[in-house]
Every structure is written in structure tokens, then in C-alpha cells.
mmCIF file with all atom_site columns, C-alpha atoms and ligand atoms in Angstrom:
data_model
loop_
_atom_site.group_PDB
_atom_site.id
_atom_site.type_symbol
_atom_site.label_atom_id
_atom_site.label_alt_id
_atom_site.label_comp_id
_atom_site.label_asym_id
_atom_site.label_entity_id
_atom_site.label_seq_id
_atom_site.pdbx_PDB_ins_code
_atom_site.Cartn_x
_atom_site.Cartn_y
_atom_site.Cartn_z
_atom_site.occupancy
_atom_site.B_iso_or_equiv
_atom_site.pdbx_formal_charge
_atom_site.auth_seq_id
_atom_site.auth_comp_id
_atom_site.auth_asym_id
_atom_site.auth_atom_id
_atom_site.pdbx_PDB_model_num
ATOM   1   C  CA  . UNK A 1 1   ? 8.564   -3.748  25.995  1.00 79.00 ? 55  UNK A CA  1
ATOM   2   C  CA  . UNK A 1 2   ? 5.677   -1.567  27.212  1.00 85.00 ? 56  UNK A CA  1
ATOM   3   C  CA  . UNK A 1 3   ? 2.273   -2.487  25.744  1.00 91.00 ? 57  UNK A CA  1
ATOM   4   C  CA  . UNK A 1 4   ? -0.592  -0.089  25.178  1.00 90.00 ? 58  UNK A CA  1
ATOM   5   C  CA  . UNK A 1 5   ? -3.897  -1.734  24.128  1.00 86.00 ? 59  UNK A CA  1
ATOM   6   C  CA  . UNK A 1 6   ? -5.313  1.674   23.133  1.00 91.00 ? 60  UNK A CA  1
ATOM   7   C  CA  . UNK A 1 7   ? -2.547  2.053   20.554  1.00 92.00 ? 61  UNK A CA  1
ATOM   8   C  CA  . UNK A 1 8   ? -3.606  -1.036  18.588  1.00 88.00 ? 62  UNK A CA  1
ATOM   9   C  CA  . UNK A 1 9   ? -7.264  0.001   18.828  1.00 89.00 ? 63  UNK A CA  1
ATOM   10  C  CA  . UNK A 1 10  ? -6.418  3.490   17.582  1.00 91.00 ? 64  UNK A CA  1
ATOM   11  C  CA  . UNK A 1 11  ? -4.397  2.197   14.619  1.00 92.00 ? 65  UNK A CA  1
ATOM   12  C  CA  . UNK A 1 12  ? -7.096  -0.282  13.626  1.00 89.00 ? 66  UNK A CA  1
ATOM   13  C  CA  . UNK A 1 13  ? -9.827  2.301   13.992  1.00 90.00 ? 67  UNK A CA  1
ATOM   14  C  CA  . UNK A 1 14  ? -7.918  4.853   11.897  1.00 89.00 ? 68  UNK A CA  1
ATOM   15  C  CA  . UNK A 1 15  ? -7.124  2.420   9.096   1.00 88.00 ? 69  UNK A CA  1
ATOM   16  C  CA  . UNK A 1 16  ? -10.710 1.199   8.899   1.00 82.00 ? 70  UNK A CA  1
ATOM   17  C  CA  . UNK A 1 17  ? -11.428 -1.131  6.033   1.00 70.00 ? 71  UNK A CA  1
ATOM   18  C  CA  . UNK A 1 18  ? -8.259  -3.224  5.885   1.00 66.00 ? 72  UNK A CA  1
ATOM   19  C  CA  . UNK A 1 19  ? -7.952  -3.763  9.590   1.00 82.00 ? 73  UNK A CA  1
ATOM   20  C  CA  . UNK A 1 20  ? -4.508  -4.765  10.716  1.00 91.00 ? 74  UNK A CA  1
ATOM   21  C  CA  . UNK A 1 21  ? -6.115  -7.102  13.278  1.00 91.00 ? 75  UNK A CA  1
ATOM   22  C  CA  . UNK A 1 22  ? -7.055  -9.406  10.384  1.00 92.00 ? 76  UNK A CA  1
ATOM   23  C  CA  . UNK A 1 23  ? -3.372  -10.312 10.029  1.00 95.00 ? 77  UNK A CA  1
ATOM   24  C  CA  . UNK A 1 24  ? -2.748  -13.960 10.870  1.00 96.00 ? 78  UNK A CA  1
ATOM   25  C  CA  . UNK A 1 25  ? 1.041   -13.659 10.688  1.00 97.00 ? 79  UNK A CA  1
ATOM   26  C  CA  . UNK A 1 26  ? 1.532   -15.868 7.633   1.00 97.00 ? 80  UNK A CA  1
ATOM   27  C  CA  . UNK A 1 27  ? 4.634   -13.885 6.631   1.00 97.00 ? 81  UNK A CA  1
ATOM   28  C  CA  . UNK A 1 28  ? 3.727   -13.622 2.942   1.00 97.00 ? 82  UNK A CA  1
ATOM   29  C  CA  . UNK A 1 29  ? 4.223   -9.842  3.092   1.00 97.00 ? 83  UNK A CA  1
ATOM   30  C  CA  . UNK A 1 30  ? 7.799   -10.356 4.254   1.00 97.00 ? 84  UNK A CA  1
ATOM   31  C  CA  . UNK A 1 31  ? 8.554   -13.027 1.685   1.00 97.00 ? 85  UNK A CA  1
ATOM   32  C  CA  . UNK A 1 32  ? 7.506   -10.647 -1.136  1.00 96.00 ? 86  UNK A CA  1
ATOM   33  C  CA  . UNK A 1 33  ? 9.289   -7.627  0.365   1.00 95.00 ? 87  UNK A CA  1
ATOM   34  C  CA  . UNK A 1 34  ? 12.520  -6.716  -1.487  1.00 93.00 ? 88  UNK A CA  1
ATOM   35  C  CA  . UNK A 1 35  ? 13.986  -5.105  1.643   1.00 91.00 ? 89  UNK A CA  1
ATOM   36  C  CA  . UNK A 1 36  ? 13.297  -8.156  3.791   1.00 93.00 ? 90  UNK A CA  1
ATOM   37  C  CA  . UNK A 1 37  ? 14.887  -10.391 1.170   1.00 93.00 ? 91  UNK A CA  1
ATOM   38  C  CA  . UNK A 1 38  ? 17.941  -8.141  1.156   1.00 90.00 ? 92  UNK A CA  1
ATOM   39  C  CA  . UNK A 1 39  ? 18.382  -7.684  4.915   1.00 88.00 ? 93  UNK A CA  1
ATOM   40  C  CA  . UNK A 1 40  ? 15.925  -9.860  6.884   1.00 91.00 ? 94  UNK A CA  1
ATOM   41  C  CA  . UNK A 1 41  ? 17.570  -8.967  10.194  1.00 89.00 ? 95  UNK A CA  1
ATOM   42  C  CA  . UNK A 1 42  ? 16.954  -5.227  9.612   1.00 86.00 ? 96  UNK A CA  1
ATOM   43  C  CA  . UNK A 1 43  ? 13.452  -5.028  8.176   1.00 91.00 ? 97  UNK A CA  1
ATOM   44  C  CA  . UNK A 1 44  ? 10.422  -7.295  8.534   1.00 96.00 ? 98  UNK A CA  1
ATOM   45  C  CA  . UNK A 1 45  ? 6.887   -6.031  7.729   1.00 97.00 ? 99  UNK A CA  1
ATOM   46  C  CA  . UNK A 1 46  ? 5.239   -9.053  9.398   1.00 97.00 ? 100 UNK A CA  1
ATOM   47  C  CA  . UNK A 1 47  ? 7.065   -8.144  12.610  1.00 97.00 ? 101 UNK A CA  1
ATOM   48  C  CA  . UNK A 1 48  ? 5.930   -4.500  12.406  1.00 96.00 ? 102 UNK A CA  1
ATOM   49  C  CA  . UNK A 1 49  ? 2.301   -5.628  12.113  1.00 96.00 ? 103 UNK A CA  1
ATOM   50  C  CA  . UNK A 1 50  ? 2.785   -8.001  15.025  1.00 96.00 ? 104 UNK A CA  1
ATOM   51  C  CA  . UNK A 1 51  ? 4.129   -5.148  17.163  1.00 96.00 ? 105 UNK A CA  1
ATOM   52  C  CA  . UNK A 1 52  ? 1.110   -2.982  16.322  1.00 95.00 ? 106 UNK A CA  1
ATOM   53  C  CA  . UNK A 1 53  ? -1.308  -5.813  17.122  1.00 93.00 ? 107 UNK A CA  1
ATOM   54  C  CA  . UNK A 1 54  ? 0.165   -6.500  20.551  1.00 94.00 ? 108 UNK A CA  1
ATOM   55  C  CA  . UNK A 1 55  ? 0.057   -2.764  21.311  1.00 94.00 ? 109 UNK A CA  1
ATOM   56  C  CA  . UNK A 1 56  ? 3.830   -2.201  21.277  1.00 95.00 ? 110 UNK A CA  1
ATOM   57  C  CA  . UNK A 1 57  ? 3.731   1.567   20.775  1.00 95.00 ? 111 UNK A CA  1
ATOM   58  C  CA  . UNK A 1 58  ? 7.531   1.658   20.709  1.00 95.00 ? 112 UNK A CA  1
ATOM   59  C  CA  . UNK A 1 59  ? 7.222   0.617   17.072  1.00 95.00 ? 113 UNK A CA  1
ATOM   60  C  CA  . UNK A 1 60  ? 6.979   4.401   16.477  1.00 95.00 ? 114 UNK A CA  1
ATOM   61  C  CA  . UNK A 1 61  ? 10.582  4.783   17.661  1.00 93.00 ? 115 UNK A CA  1
ATOM   62  C  CA  . UNK A 1 62  ? 12.021  2.186   15.298  1.00 91.00 ? 116 UNK A CA  1
ATOM   63  C  CA  . UNK A 1 63  ? 14.109  3.153   12.276  1.00 86.00 ? 117 UNK A CA  1
ATOM   64  C  CA  . UNK A 1 64  ? 12.365  0.244   10.503  1.00 89.00 ? 118 UNK A CA  1
ATOM   65  C  CA  . UNK A 1 65  ? 9.226   2.239   9.789   1.00 92.00 ? 119 UNK A CA  1
ATOM   66  C  CA  . UNK A 1 66  ? 11.344  4.652   7.698   1.00 89.00 ? 120 UNK A CA  1
ATOM   67  C  CA  . UNK A 1 67  ? 12.987  1.891   5.630   1.00 89.00 ? 121 UNK A CA  1
ATOM   68  C  CA  . UNK A 1 68  ? 9.905   0.754   3.667   1.00 91.00 ? 122 UNK A CA  1
ATOM   69  C  CA  . UNK A 1 69  ? 9.993   2.031   0.071   1.00 90.00 ? 123 UNK A CA  1
ATOM   70  C  CA  . UNK A 1 70  ? 6.154   1.850   -0.251  1.00 92.00 ? 124 UNK A CA  1
ATOM   71  C  CA  . UNK A 1 71  ? 6.458   -0.392  -3.312  1.00 94.00 ? 125 UNK A CA  1
ATOM   72  C  CA  . UNK A 1 72  ? 3.173   -2.233  -2.478  1.00 95.00 ? 126 UNK A CA  1
ATOM   73  C  CA  . UNK A 1 73  ? 4.574   -5.753  -3.120  1.00 95.00 ? 127 UNK A CA  1
ATOM   74  C  CA  . UNK A 1 74  ? 3.433   -6.825  0.356   1.00 96.00 ? 128 UNK A CA  1
ATOM   75  C  CA  . UNK A 1 75  ? -0.043  -5.312  0.078   1.00 95.00 ? 129 UNK A CA  1
ATOM   76  C  CA  . UNK A 1 76  ? -0.642  -6.891  -3.314  1.00 96.00 ? 130 UNK A CA  1
ATOM   77  C  CA  . UNK A 1 77  ? 0.216   -10.344 -2.001  1.00 97.00 ? 131 UNK A CA  1
ATOM   78  C  CA  . UNK A 1 78  ? -1.466  -10.319 1.412   1.00 96.00 ? 132 UNK A CA  1
ATOM   79  C  CA  . UNK A 1 79  ? -4.202  -12.993 1.612   1.00 96.00 ? 133 UNK A CA  1
ATOM   80  C  CA  . UNK A 1 80  ? -6.067  -10.765 4.077   1.00 94.00 ? 134 UNK A CA  1
ATOM   81  C  CA  . UNK A 1 81  ? -5.824  -7.722  1.792   1.00 93.00 ? 135 UNK A CA  1
ATOM   82  C  CA  . UNK A 1 82  ? -4.022  -5.725  4.459   1.00 94.00 ? 136 UNK A CA  1
ATOM   83  C  CA  . UNK A 1 83  ? -2.620  -2.483  3.130   1.00 94.00 ? 137 UNK A CA  1
ATOM   84  C  CA  . UNK A 1 84  ? 0.795   -2.319  4.793   1.00 95.00 ? 138 UNK A CA  1
ATOM   85  C  CA  . UNK A 1 85  ? 1.700   0.893   2.972   1.00 94.00 ? 139 UNK A CA  1
ATOM   86  C  CA  . UNK A 1 86  ? -1.275  2.639   4.542   1.00 94.00 ? 140 UNK A CA  1
ATOM   87  C  CA  . UNK A 1 87  ? -0.091  1.393   7.934   1.00 95.00 ? 141 UNK A CA  1
ATOM   88  C  CA  . UNK A 1 88  ? 3.472   2.581   7.392   1.00 95.00 ? 142 UNK A CA  1
ATOM   89  C  CA  . UNK A 1 89  ? 2.290   6.056   6.313   1.00 94.00 ? 143 UNK A CA  1
ATOM   90  C  CA  . UNK A 1 90  ? 0.121   6.228   9.442   1.00 95.00 ? 144 UNK A CA  1
ATOM   91  C  CA  . UNK A 1 91  ? 2.998   5.115   11.695  1.00 95.00 ? 145 UNK A CA  1
ATOM   92  C  CA  . UNK A 1 92  ? 5.352   7.684   10.135  1.00 93.00 ? 146 UNK A CA  1
ATOM   93  C  CA  . UNK A 1 93  ? 2.803   10.433  10.650  1.00 94.00 ? 147 UNK A CA  1
ATOM   94  C  CA  . UNK A 1 94  ? 2.323   9.444   14.306  1.00 95.00 ? 148 UNK A CA  1
ATOM   95  C  CA  . UNK A 1 95  ? 6.080   9.139   14.864  1.00 93.00 ? 149 UNK A CA  1
ATOM   96  C  CA  . UNK A 1 96  ? 6.617   12.623  13.414  1.00 91.00 ? 150 UNK A CA  1
ATOM   97  C  CA  . UNK A 1 97  ? 3.848   14.101  15.588  1.00 93.00 ? 151 UNK A CA  1
ATOM   98  C  CA  . UNK A 1 98  ? 5.471   12.580  18.664  1.00 92.00 ? 152 UNK A CA  1
ATOM   99  C  CA  . UNK A 1 99  ? 8.951   13.820  17.722  1.00 90.00 ? 153 UNK A CA  1
ATOM   100 C  CA  . UNK A 1 100 ? 10.390  10.354  16.971  1.00 90.00 ? 154 UNK A CA  1
ATOM   101 C  CA  . UNK A 1 101 ? 11.105  10.940  13.283  1.00 83.00 ? 155 UNK A CA  1
ATOM   102 C  CA  . UNK A 1 102 ? 14.780  10.717  12.307  1.00 81.00 ? 156 UNK A CA  1
ATOM   103 C  CA  . UNK A 1 103 ? 16.245  14.209  12.040  1.00 78.00 ? 157 UNK A CA  1
ATOM   104 C  CA  . UNK A 1 104 ? 18.015  13.880  8.691   1.00 72.00 ? 158 UNK A CA  1
ATOM   105 C  CA  . UNK A 1 105 ? 14.990  13.421  6.349   1.00 72.00 ? 159 UNK A CA  1
ATOM   106 C  CA  . UNK A 1 106 ? 13.202  16.321  8.075   1.00 73.00 ? 160 UNK A CA  1
ATOM   107 C  CA  . UNK A 1 107 ? 16.267  18.551  7.700   1.00 75.00 ? 161 UNK A CA  1
ATOM   108 C  CA  . UNK A 1 108 ? 16.471  17.598  4.027   1.00 76.00 ? 162 UNK A CA  1
ATOM   109 C  CA  . UNK A 1 109 ? 12.797  18.456  3.494   1.00 78.00 ? 163 UNK A CA  1
ATOM   110 C  CA  . UNK A 1 110 ? 13.253  21.804  5.201   1.00 80.00 ? 164 UNK A CA  1
ATOM   111 C  CA  . UNK A 1 111 ? 16.299  22.511  3.047   1.00 78.00 ? 165 UNK A CA  1
ATOM   112 C  CA  . UNK A 1 112 ? 14.356  21.649  -0.146  1.00 81.00 ? 166 UNK A CA  1
ATOM   113 C  CA  . UNK A 1 113 ? 11.524  23.920  1.005   1.00 83.00 ? 167 UNK A CA  1
ATOM   114 C  CA  . UNK A 1 114 ? 13.860  26.844  1.725   1.00 81.00 ? 168 UNK A CA  1
ATOM   115 C  CA  . UNK A 1 115 ? 16.600  26.488  -0.878  1.00 76.00 ? 169 UNK A CA  1
ATOM   116 C  CA  . UNK A 1 116 ? 15.394  23.977  -3.442  1.00 77.00 ? 170 UNK A CA  1
ATOM   117 C  CA  . UNK A 1 117 ? 18.177  21.506  -2.556  1.00 75.00 ? 171 UNK A CA  1
ATOM   118 C  CA  . UNK A 1 118 ? 18.246  18.617  -0.088  1.00 71.00 ? 172 UNK A CA  1
ATOM   119 C  CA  . UNK A 1 119 ? 21.595  19.742  1.356   1.00 68.00 ? 173 UNK A CA  1
ATOM   120 C  CA  . UNK A 1 120 ? 22.448  23.344  2.278   1.00 70.00 ? 174 UNK A CA  1
ATOM   121 C  CA  . UNK A 1 121 ? 24.752  24.789  -0.383  1.00 74.00 ? 175 UNK A CA  1
ATOM   122 C  CA  . UNK A 1 122 ? 27.924  26.741  0.326   1.00 79.00 ? 176 UNK A CA  1
ATOM   123 C  CA  . UNK A 1 123 ? 27.930  30.408  -0.865  1.00 81.00 ? 177 UNK A CA  1
ATOM   124 C  CA  . UNK A 1 124 ? 30.461  29.378  -3.544  1.00 83.00 ? 178 UNK A CA  1
ATOM   125 C  CA  . UNK A 1 125 ? 28.179  26.609  -4.875  1.00 78.00 ? 179 UNK A CA  1
ATOM   126 C  CA  . UNK A 1 126 ? 25.209  29.007  -4.895  1.00 78.00 ? 180 UNK A CA  1
ATOM   127 C  CA  . UNK A 1 127 ? 27.209  31.551  -6.862  1.00 82.00 ? 181 UNK A CA  1
ATOM   128 C  CA  . UNK A 1 128 ? 28.259  28.907  -9.365  1.00 84.00 ? 182 UNK A CA  1
ATOM   129 C  CA  . UNK A 1 129 ? 24.624  27.845  -9.882  1.00 80.00 ? 183 UNK A CA  1
ATOM   130 C  CA  . UNK A 1 130 ? 23.483  31.473  -10.292 1.00 81.00 ? 184 UNK A CA  1
ATOM   131 C  CA  . UNK A 1 131 ? 26.164  32.115  -12.908 1.00 84.00 ? 185 UNK A CA  1
ATOM   132 C  CA  . UNK A 1 132 ? 25.328  28.863  -14.681 1.00 82.00 ? 186 UNK A CA  1
ATOM   133 C  CA  . UNK A 1 133 ? 21.620  29.747  -14.824 1.00 78.00 ? 187 UNK A CA  1
ATOM   134 C  CA  . UNK A 1 134 ? 22.426  33.215  -16.243 1.00 78.00 ? 188 UNK A CA  1
ATOM   135 C  CA  . UNK A 1 135 ? 24.633  31.567  -18.876 1.00 78.00 ? 189 UNK A CA  1
ATOM   136 C  CA  . UNK A 1 136 ? 21.864  29.077  -19.813 1.00 74.00 ? 190 UNK A CA  1
ATOM   137 C  CA  . UNK A 1 137 ? 19.289  31.893  -20.091 1.00 75.00 ? 191 UNK A CA  1
ATOM   138 C  CA  . UNK A 1 138 ? 21.521  34.069  -22.264 1.00 78.00 ? 192 UNK A CA  1
ATOM   139 C  CA  . UNK A 1 139 ? 22.265  31.072  -24.511 1.00 73.00 ? 193 UNK A CA  1
ATOM   140 C  CA  . UNK A 1 140 ? 18.496  30.784  -25.020 1.00 63.00 ? 194 UNK A CA  1
HETATM 141 S  S1  . LIG B 2 .   ? 0.739   -11.265 4.356   1.00 53.04 ? 349 LIG B S1  1
HETATM 142 FE FE1 . LIG B 2 .   ? -0.985  -10.266 5.362   1.00 53.04 ? 349 LIG B FE1 1
HETATM 143 S  S2  . LIG B 2 .   ? -1.816  -11.781 6.775   1.00 53.04 ? 349 LIG B S2  1
HETATM 144 FE FE2 . LIG B 2 .   ? 0.214   -12.466 6.171   1.00 53.04 ? 349 LIG B FE2 1
HETATM 145 S  S3  . LIG B 2 .   ? 1.599   -11.647 7.765   1.00 53.04 ? 349 LIG B S3  1
HETATM 146 FE FE3 . LIG B 2 .   ? 1.560   -10.179 6.131   1.00 53.04 ? 349 LIG B FE3 1
HETATM 147 S  S4  . LIG B 2 .   ? -0.059  -8.730  6.656   1.00 53.04 ? 349 LIG B S4  1
HETATM 148 FE FE4 . LIG B 2 .   ? -0.353  -10.556 7.904   1.00 53.04 ? 349 LIG B FE4 1
HETATM 149 S  S1  . LIG B 2 .   ? 5.791   -1.662  0.618   1.00 53.04 ? 350 LIG B S1  1
HETATM 150 FE FE1 . LIG B 2 .   ? 7.475   -1.696  2.110   1.00 53.04 ? 350 LIG B FE1 1
HETATM 151 S  S2  . LIG B 2 .   ? 7.117   -3.531  3.337   1.00 53.04 ? 350 LIG B S2  1
HETATM 152 FE FE2 . LIG B 2 .   ? 5.871   -3.705  1.498   1.00 53.04 ? 350 LIG B FE2 1
HETATM 153 S  S3  . LIG B 2 .   ? 7.113   -4.893  0.087   1.00 53.04 ? 350 LIG B S3  1
HETATM 154 FE FE3 . LIG B 2 .   ? 7.521   -2.742  -0.350  1.00 53.04 ? 350 LIG B FE3 1
HETATM 155 S  S4  . LIG B 2 .   ? 9.293   -2.209  0.903   1.00 53.04 ? 350 LIG B S4  1
HETATM 156 FE FE4 . LIG B 2 .   ? 8.478   -4.132  1.691   1.00 53.04 ? 350 LIG B FE4 1
#
């Protein structure tokens, strides 16, 4: 694993107040995390923070950073008042800037922006929706 000390400095500088470096790896965030409790081998917030604090920039390439539901259970129970959600939003932003974001969510967003639906609709489905909307409008 390649380490980049500037990466951890950058993250900690950007997040300011609740500096990730204050983490002492107690694991409370993970124990309160519903995803960790469901699939501990797939998602572990304590491990993500550890990666950031050793400068493992490859954390940006992990699917893990896209699994968090931003429910705040971890942040509310951290003895060091570390805001993990803020960290995950920052990591997602950086990953997207660097082209590491998974393609599917971005395609879905683009589709919502263009067509109003998360999946591209077939011409037949579009026609059906148009007709349905006309029917609803005429019904009043
Ligand atoms: S609960 Fe806070 S201090 Fe403990 S491992 Fe998680 S982020 Fe670090
Ligand atoms: S915000 Fe993310 S990491 Fe924290 S408890 Fe919720 S799902 Fe887990």
C-alpha cells in the first residue's frame, strides 16, 4: 500500500475542527454502525479513518466509502467528537474529482438530471407515462 503523508495532512486541514488525527482507534464508531454490524468484513469506519491517518490515499479507490448511509450513528457516539460523515463526504468528493467514483451512481444522477428518472426509459415506457399524465390532467 502506497502512503502519502500529504494526503492525511490535507484531509485533516480541510476538515478543521473535528480533526481525524484525534482518533485513537477505539472502534466505537464501528460498533454503533448498522452497516458494520451487518457485514463487518465489508465495511468498517474505524478502518477507513485508520487508512486516512496513515496516509493511505488508496482509500479513495475503495467501494467502502460509497457504502456509508450517512446516518450519523458513529459521529454521535465518538468520544473524540469526530464527524465521520463529514470525512466520508470529503472522501467521496475527492474520489469523484480523481475519477475513482463508481460509474453507476453517476450515470443514475445524469439520467435523473436529463430525464427525471434514475434509469433511461424505453420509448414505449415514455409514451405510456405521457399518456398517463394526459389522462390524469384531463381527469382533473
Ligand atoms: S469512535 Fe471516534 S475515536 Fe473511536 S475509532 Fe471511531 S472515530 Fe476513532
Ligand atoms: S454514518 Fe456511515 S459509518 Fe457512520 S454509522 Fe452511519 S453508516 Fe456507519
